[in-house]
Amino acid sequence: PAAGKAEVKEILDGERPAARGVPKIKSASRSVPVLGSYDVVVVGGGTGGAPAAIAAARSGAKVLVLEHLYGLGGVGTMGLITSYYWGYRGGFTKEIPGKGDLGTTNAAEFMKGGPDRKASPRFLWNPLERSEWFRREILKAGGEIWYGVAGCGALLEGNRVAGVVVATPQGRGAVLAKIVIDSTGNSDIAAAAGAQTVHTGASELAQQGVGLPFMKLAPGSTNTDFTLTDETDMADVSHLFVYAKEKYADQFDLGQLIDSRERRRIVGDFEMTLLDALNERSYPDTISLAWSNFDTHGYTVDPYLLLDHPERVGFAVKVPYRCLIPKGLDGILVTGLSISAHRDALPLLRMQADIHNQGYAAGLAAATLAKAGQPVRSLDIRALQKKLAALDIVPEGVIGEQDSYPIPDAKVAEAVKRFKEDSSAARIWMAKPESASPLLRNAYREAQTEKDKLTYAMALAVLGDAGGAPTLIAALESQPWDKGWDYKGMGQFGAALSRLDGWIVALGRTRDRRAVPAILKKAAELDANSEFSHHRAVALALEMIAEPSAAPALAALLNKPGMRGYVVKDTAQAAALSGKDRNDNRSRAVSLRELSLARALFRCGDLNGLGKAILEEYAGDLRGHLARHARAVLEDIRQGAPR
Ligand SMILES: Cc1cc2nc3c(=O)[nH]c(=O)nc-3n(C[C@H](O)[C@H](O)[C@H](O)COP(=O)(O)OP(=O)(O)OC[C@H]3O[C@@H](n4cnc5c(N)ncnc54)[C@H](O)[C@@H]3O)c2cc1C
């Protein structure tokens, strides 16, 4: 690649990404030194990145891996998650050493399902050995590795990413690349290049639980889930490392990688939805497989889950190449946690065994593109799929396969009919709401029993149709609060809303003001001892309806004992709020409860500025996602969004 024409793109927001109005110092116009020139530069040598580098180097490309830590392998090594959980373990993944059962390693057999497809056989490894294995394989294939170097920007030529800006102790430099693979899991390079990304904003803050492992003298697996950390926020990262040392005071040390399950993602040429994943949709450009159950580690937001929640069943998902390509950019592929997918689809896509294979596929693609000097969108997909099938990363059957969407109308009609006995049928009809809506309205009108009427009223409400609202309101009025869901560390399974919570949120989706009195009656019964999901449901419904008469009730709830005062302003407070139990997440749960109710209050018109005051406090919270969310909500209203 040639230097000279490229433009340096960095985010340069300040210590905290959502910081506004930080002072800026003029930097004299200077040139950034070119530190190297490669066919393929992989940023982040983790779960997806190390395999991507191995694949590209084995294919003959000149490859560089940039890793800001001092070991390769990411979450599975530096993050001390040293065993597979679910995942298809054939293909390249099979090569990576460890001990135990890989399950079926033949892709065709695997996709056929049947009794041979085990859920999650036990397979584990020593993190130091695995990290070293990645290092040796990259070097053996002729690749280079730079440790302790962070990718902090992109070189852009028009819309083509032509390299990476790196931060070293000597200052910044540029590394030129024909193809960049962003395997940071956080789309650091794509975001710097200007890619549209999905990160915490003004819509409901939902983030899968984050951990930071403690480390025993002989490092082994430590799976944790107690906080919410935004690794793009230096204040958040630093406070976590300081207070976690106190939290795990009786341990030898902490791991060196924040174990976040959900990070900033690109908006790609194709965005996988939860329904795509649950329907196991086929694509013409499948390049890897994913296999998991639905371990959500927190609450979910997709409306499908108001109707049905898959419980510990496996889904075999195909991942299309387009999920790896940031919309509008060329010269870059993205892997791992930051591919283009809805957050609720991620629990099905993020298993290590699958991300290894996905990274390997990206590496093969990048080597081919670099050799031919081709744009990423002109890749010969069939040729890549043939290579992948030969390696057993995908079955041969995906070659030349067509998109299984749109779903035929007859199937939608059948699913609408079946829905009253089988809630999972919603995943079919919700994928084609324009065809389903009139059929659902009809089914509601013609329902013979109260139960069926309620079922179809919920279906309509989830689509935003108030046709069945009176049925839902009557149901809500007739029932006392049921058992809700509490937000717990490692409480990753099951629906995050109770039945009544679901009715309340669905009523919110109808925006029907008639629902407000029934919801307020339920809200009045809540206090600091009530389950988290009840508070969340009430807040969500009322803010969707944005009914000013709800403001006093929300303020009264926030003013009840134990409901307020959970903003984290310093590490001492973070340590005090965080229990010693490894997955104690009380501080996370109470803060999210306070923040959601304050947001709802603010959006319902506020009362004596209470909602705004709480949001302003959270805008300075050390936890980046909470701060970013609070700021976005305040900003939204300032910009004239309807309350
Ligand atoms: C707590 C937890 C438990 C889990 N449990 C399991 C389990 O039991 N089994 C399982 O199979 N999966 C599990 N998963 C899922 C799986 O481990 C992750 O989804 C997967 O490892 C993510 O891969 P990745 O390549 O996207 O990110 P990572 O593995 O994190 O790789 C990113 C790499 O990029 C580096 N990096 C980041 N930014 C930069 C930068 N700007 N410049 C240079 N380098 C950078 C990082 O240091 C890291 O090496 C778990 C995940 C978590 C968080």
XYZ file of C-alpha atoms and ligand atoms in Angstrom, residues 43-49 66-69 71 73-76 81 83-86 149-152 183-185 188 211 223-224 257 259-261 263 335-338 350-353 355, ligand 1:
99
model
C -6.031 -5.267 15.311
C -6.585 -7.276 18.502
C -5.027 -10.730 18.749
C -7.918 -12.219 20.713
C -10.498 -14.938 20.175
C -11.262 -13.850 16.607
C -8.069 -11.939 15.811
C -1.423 -5.511 16.912
C -2.286 -6.470 20.477
C -2.367 -3.948 23.288
C -1.946 -6.578 26.012
C -0.581 -12.107 25.388
C -6.151 -15.147 22.847
C -8.365 -12.453 24.397
C -11.206 -13.568 26.648
C -10.187 -17.258 26.531
C -12.537 -17.987 30.462
C -13.388 -23.570 28.581
C -15.768 -23.732 25.677
C -19.404 -23.231 26.315
C -21.508 -24.534 23.435
C 0.504 -1.362 20.872
C -3.054 -0.111 20.693
C -4.894 0.544 17.475
C -6.300 4.031 18.062
C -10.812 -7.879 15.933
C -10.855 -5.583 18.951
C -14.346 -6.875 19.738
C -12.266 0.491 17.658
C -16.812 -9.350 34.821
C -16.229 -16.625 35.079
C -17.616 -13.430 36.621
C -8.757 -8.228 30.250
C -14.599 -9.706 30.408
C -17.411 -7.858 28.683
C -19.968 -9.945 26.860
C -19.481 -4.242 23.198
C -14.986 -9.992 13.761
C -16.247 -11.239 17.106
C -18.384 -9.280 19.500
C -18.581 -6.240 17.256
C -20.502 -15.095 20.806
C -19.126 -18.488 21.787
C -15.355 -18.801 21.577
C -15.367 -21.925 19.423
C -15.552 -16.849 16.931
C -17.261 -13.295 31.356
C -17.407 -14.059 30.077
C -17.656 -15.422 30.118
C -17.761 -16.152 28.947
N -17.917 -17.497 29.013
C -17.712 -18.228 27.904
C -17.524 -19.622 27.997
O -17.588 -20.190 29.079
N -17.253 -20.300 26.854
C -17.214 -19.680 25.620
O -16.982 -20.349 24.613
N -17.404 -18.359 25.512
C -17.614 -17.629 26.629
N -17.742 -16.268 26.532
C -17.835 -15.631 25.211
C -16.510 -15.448 24.504
O -15.440 -15.640 25.375
C -16.404 -14.064 23.856
O -17.596 -13.759 23.193
C -15.278 -14.021 22.822
O -14.100 -14.478 23.417
C -15.073 -12.626 22.267
O -14.118 -12.664 21.253
P -13.569 -11.352 20.516
O -12.540 -11.800 19.569
O -14.705 -10.566 20.002
O -12.944 -10.470 21.682
P -11.636 -10.713 22.585
O -11.374 -12.143 22.817
O -11.785 -9.832 23.770
O -10.467 -10.147 21.694
C -10.193 -8.780 21.545
C -8.691 -8.592 21.562
O -8.371 -7.308 21.101
C -7.470 -6.673 21.990
N -7.739 -5.247 21.826
C -8.885 -4.601 22.129
N -8.814 -3.323 21.739
C -7.610 -3.158 21.153
C -6.981 -2.062 20.515
N -7.595 -0.893 20.380
N -5.734 -2.233 20.028
C -5.095 -3.438 20.149
N -5.662 -4.506 20.736
C -6.910 -4.373 21.215
C -7.796 -7.267 23.335
O -6.720 -7.155 24.233
C -8.092 -8.715 22.951
O -6.931 -9.488 22.884
C -17.654 -15.504 27.698
C -17.424 -14.126 27.639
C -17.298 -13.417 28.823
C -17.007 -11.959 28.731
